[in-house]
Amino acid sequence: MSVTLKQVFNKDKTFRPKRKLELGTQRFELHKWAQASLNSGVDLKSAVRLPCGEDVSDWVAVHVVDFFNRINLIYGTVCEFCTEKSCPVMSGGPRYEYRWQDEHKYKKPTALPAPQYMNLLMDWIEMQINNEEIFPTSTEIPFPKNFIQICKKIMCRLFRVFVHVYIHHFDRILQMAAEAHVNTCYKHFYNFSIEFNLIDHKELEPLKDMTSRMDL
Ligand code: ZN
């Protein structure tokens, strides 16, 4: 990370606190392993593959939490420019509009301003990853049967953050010279999603052209 980026990301701009893995736990070790292989110059396609002998749910859990933290930080750097006025609907250009739906207030898909949508989205993901029954902190507790299904939904929603940031707020990312950082995070996220088939192809559509131009 460059000095500028360190300054940008340390400026207390985190959208919300990060969820940390407990030090010394098996999953923390896996997280460290994943980080180390990323920093060792291994290409991203190989880095995302399940290490021999590891459990796929553990591997996905570690990555989903990590992607949430990183994407949350990325949105945090543009969130002051993402307002009800600048982004009255949560969209990815004129062709894609996202509607929010949950089990509480918005039982029917509802068009919302982007900042409101993002808040609900981040809150929802945070609730999932802090739920011990879904993301158990102890390896003694098994993952639920629908774990991968929940992770697919989280990844799909996180992808929408990339869509919105790339299409509507990339000027801000460029101003901060953070594009290399955002691109690396995106490439890692994209390769991981493809490797484990976590996002439907139609969801990837809004960034398809951009992705095809990237050196993945
Ligand atoms: Zn916005």
PDB file of N, CA, C and O in Angstrom, residues 22 26 38 59 62 65 81 84 89 95 104 120-121 131 137-138 142 159 177 179 197:
ATOM      1  N   GLU A  22     -10.379 -13.792  15.517  1.00  0.00           N
ATOM      2  CA  GLU A  22      -9.657 -13.948  16.774  1.00  0.00           C
ATOM      3  C   GLU A  22      -8.251 -14.473  16.525  1.00  0.00           C
ATOM      4  O   GLU A  22      -8.056 -15.452  15.813  1.00  0.00           O
ATOM      5  N   GLN A  26      -7.715 -21.219  14.365  1.00  0.00           N
ATOM      6  CA  GLN A  26      -7.388 -21.893  13.110  1.00  0.00           C
ATOM      7  C   GLN A  26      -7.783 -21.023  11.917  1.00  0.00           C
ATOM      8  O   GLN A  26      -7.069 -20.942  10.928  1.00  0.00           O
ATOM      9  N   LEU A  38      -1.226 -14.010  -1.193  1.00  0.00           N
ATOM     10  CA  LEU A  38      -1.532 -12.854  -2.046  1.00  0.00           C
ATOM     11  C   LEU A  38      -0.313 -11.951  -2.199  1.00  0.00           C
ATOM     12  O   LEU A  38      -0.087 -11.383  -3.253  1.00  0.00           O
ATOM     13  N   TRP A  59     -12.703 -21.687   4.139  1.00  0.00           N
ATOM     14  CA  TRP A  59     -12.012 -20.852   3.148  1.00  0.00           C
ATOM     15  C   TRP A  59     -12.930 -19.728   2.653  1.00  0.00           C
ATOM     16  O   TRP A  59     -12.528 -18.570   2.556  1.00  0.00           O
ATOM     17  N   VAL A  62     -13.594 -17.092   5.611  1.00  0.00           N
ATOM     18  CA  VAL A  62     -12.466 -16.171   5.799  1.00  0.00           C
ATOM     19  C   VAL A  62     -12.461 -15.090   4.710  1.00  0.00           C
ATOM     20  O   VAL A  62     -12.263 -13.905   4.988  1.00  0.00           O
ATOM     21  N   VAL A  65     -15.562 -12.482   4.968  1.00  0.00           N
ATOM     22  CA  VAL A  65     -15.330 -11.476   6.013  1.00  0.00           C
ATOM     23  C   VAL A  65     -14.278 -10.467   5.540  1.00  0.00           C
ATOM     24  O   VAL A  65     -14.454  -9.250   5.686  1.00  0.00           O
ATOM     25  N   PHE A  81     -19.361  11.504  -0.771  1.00  0.00           N
ATOM     26  CA  PHE A  81     -19.772  12.012  -2.086  1.00  0.00           C
ATOM     27  C   PHE A  81     -20.988  11.272  -2.625  1.00  0.00           C
ATOM     28  O   PHE A  81     -21.476  11.564  -3.705  1.00  0.00           O
ATOM     29  N   GLU A  84     -27.994  11.502  -1.194  1.00  0.00           N
ATOM     30  CA  GLU A  84     -29.330  11.353  -1.789  1.00  0.00           C
ATOM     31  C   GLU A  84     -29.465  12.225  -3.032  1.00  0.00           C
ATOM     32  O   GLU A  84     -30.218  11.920  -3.944  1.00  0.00           O
ATOM     33  N   VAL A  89     -31.037   7.166  -6.708  1.00  0.00           N
ATOM     34  CA  VAL A  89     -31.356   5.730  -6.737  1.00  0.00           C
ATOM     35  C   VAL A  89     -30.057   4.940  -6.708  1.00  0.00           C
ATOM     36  O   VAL A  89     -29.017   5.417  -7.148  1.00  0.00           O
ATOM     37  N   ARG A  95     -28.618   1.774 -17.017  1.00  0.00           N
ATOM     38  CA  ARG A  95     -29.249   0.490 -17.352  1.00  0.00           C
ATOM     39  C   ARG A  95     -29.539  -0.403 -16.151  1.00  0.00           C
ATOM     40  O   ARG A  95     -30.313  -1.343 -16.242  1.00  0.00           O
ATOM     41  N   HIS A 104     -37.659  -7.184   6.955  1.00  0.00           N
ATOM     42  CA  HIS A 104     -38.204  -6.265   7.951  1.00  0.00           C
ATOM     43  C   HIS A 104     -39.073  -5.196   7.311  1.00  0.00           C
ATOM     44  O   HIS A 104     -40.230  -5.409   7.037  1.00  0.00           O
ATOM     45  N   LEU A 120     -28.204  -0.103   4.489  1.00  0.00           N
ATOM     46  CA  LEU A 120     -28.968  -1.337   4.735  1.00  0.00           C
ATOM     47  C   LEU A 120     -28.144  -2.558   4.336  1.00  0.00           C
ATOM     48  O   LEU A 120     -28.125  -3.563   5.039  1.00  0.00           O
ATOM     49  N   LEU A 121     -27.452  -2.422   3.222  1.00  0.00           N
ATOM     50  CA  LEU A 121     -26.639  -3.525   2.711  1.00  0.00           C
ATOM     51  C   LEU A 121     -25.518  -3.893   3.696  1.00  0.00           C
ATOM     52  O   LEU A 121     -25.346  -5.047   4.063  1.00  0.00           O
ATOM     53  N   ASN A 131     -23.310 -13.222  13.195  1.00  0.00           N
ATOM     54  CA  ASN A 131     -24.224 -14.228  13.722  1.00  0.00           C
ATOM     55  C   ASN A 131     -23.462 -15.552  13.903  1.00  0.00           C
ATOM     56  O   ASN A 131     -23.047 -16.187  12.927  1.00  0.00           O
ATOM     57  N   THR A 137     -17.465 -18.674  15.353  1.00  0.00           N
ATOM     58  CA  THR A 137     -16.064 -18.302  15.570  1.00  0.00           C
ATOM     59  C   THR A 137     -15.230 -19.520  15.973  1.00  0.00           C
ATOM     60  O   THR A 137     -14.028 -19.527  15.798  1.00  0.00           O
ATOM     61  N   SER A 138     -15.896 -20.502  16.533  1.00  0.00           N
ATOM     62  CA  SER A 138     -15.166 -21.698  16.928  1.00  0.00           C
ATOM     63  C   SER A 138     -15.314 -22.768  15.848  1.00  0.00           C
ATOM     64  O   SER A 138     -16.399 -22.952  15.282  1.00  0.00           O
ATOM     65  N   PRO A 142     -20.331 -26.389  13.733  1.00  0.00           N
ATOM     66  CA  PRO A 142     -20.390 -26.531  12.271  1.00  0.00           C
ATOM     67  C   PRO A 142     -21.085 -25.343  11.596  1.00  0.00           C
ATOM     68  O   PRO A 142     -21.882 -24.647  12.218  1.00  0.00           O
ATOM     69  N   PHE A 159     -20.937  -7.203  -4.583  1.00  0.00           N
ATOM     70  CA  PHE A 159     -20.623  -6.882  -5.970  1.00  0.00           C
ATOM     71  C   PHE A 159     -21.317  -5.581  -6.387  1.00  0.00           C
ATOM     72  O   PHE A 159     -20.768  -4.774  -7.132  1.00  0.00           O
ATOM     73  N   ALA A 177      -5.862   8.585  -6.009  1.00  0.00           N
ATOM     74  CA  ALA A 177      -4.884   7.637  -6.544  1.00  0.00           C
ATOM     75  C   ALA A 177      -5.046   6.262  -5.910  1.00  0.00           C
ATOM     76  O   ALA A 177      -4.086   5.571  -5.613  1.00  0.00           O
ATOM     77  N   GLU A 179      -6.930   3.858  -7.357  1.00  0.00           N
ATOM     78  CA  GLU A 179      -7.507   2.925  -8.334  1.00  0.00           C
ATOM     79  C   GLU A 179      -6.802   1.573  -8.358  1.00  0.00           C
ATOM     80  O   GLU A 179      -7.452   0.549  -8.525  1.00  0.00           O
ATOM     81  N   ASN A 197     -18.052 -20.178  -7.814  1.00  0.00           N
ATOM     82  CA  ASN A 197     -19.370 -19.986  -8.424  1.00  0.00           C
ATOM     83  C   ASN A 197     -20.338 -19.274  -7.464  1.00  0.00           C
ATOM     84  O   ASN A 197     -21.434 -19.762  -7.201  1.00  0.00           O
TER      85      ASN A 197
END
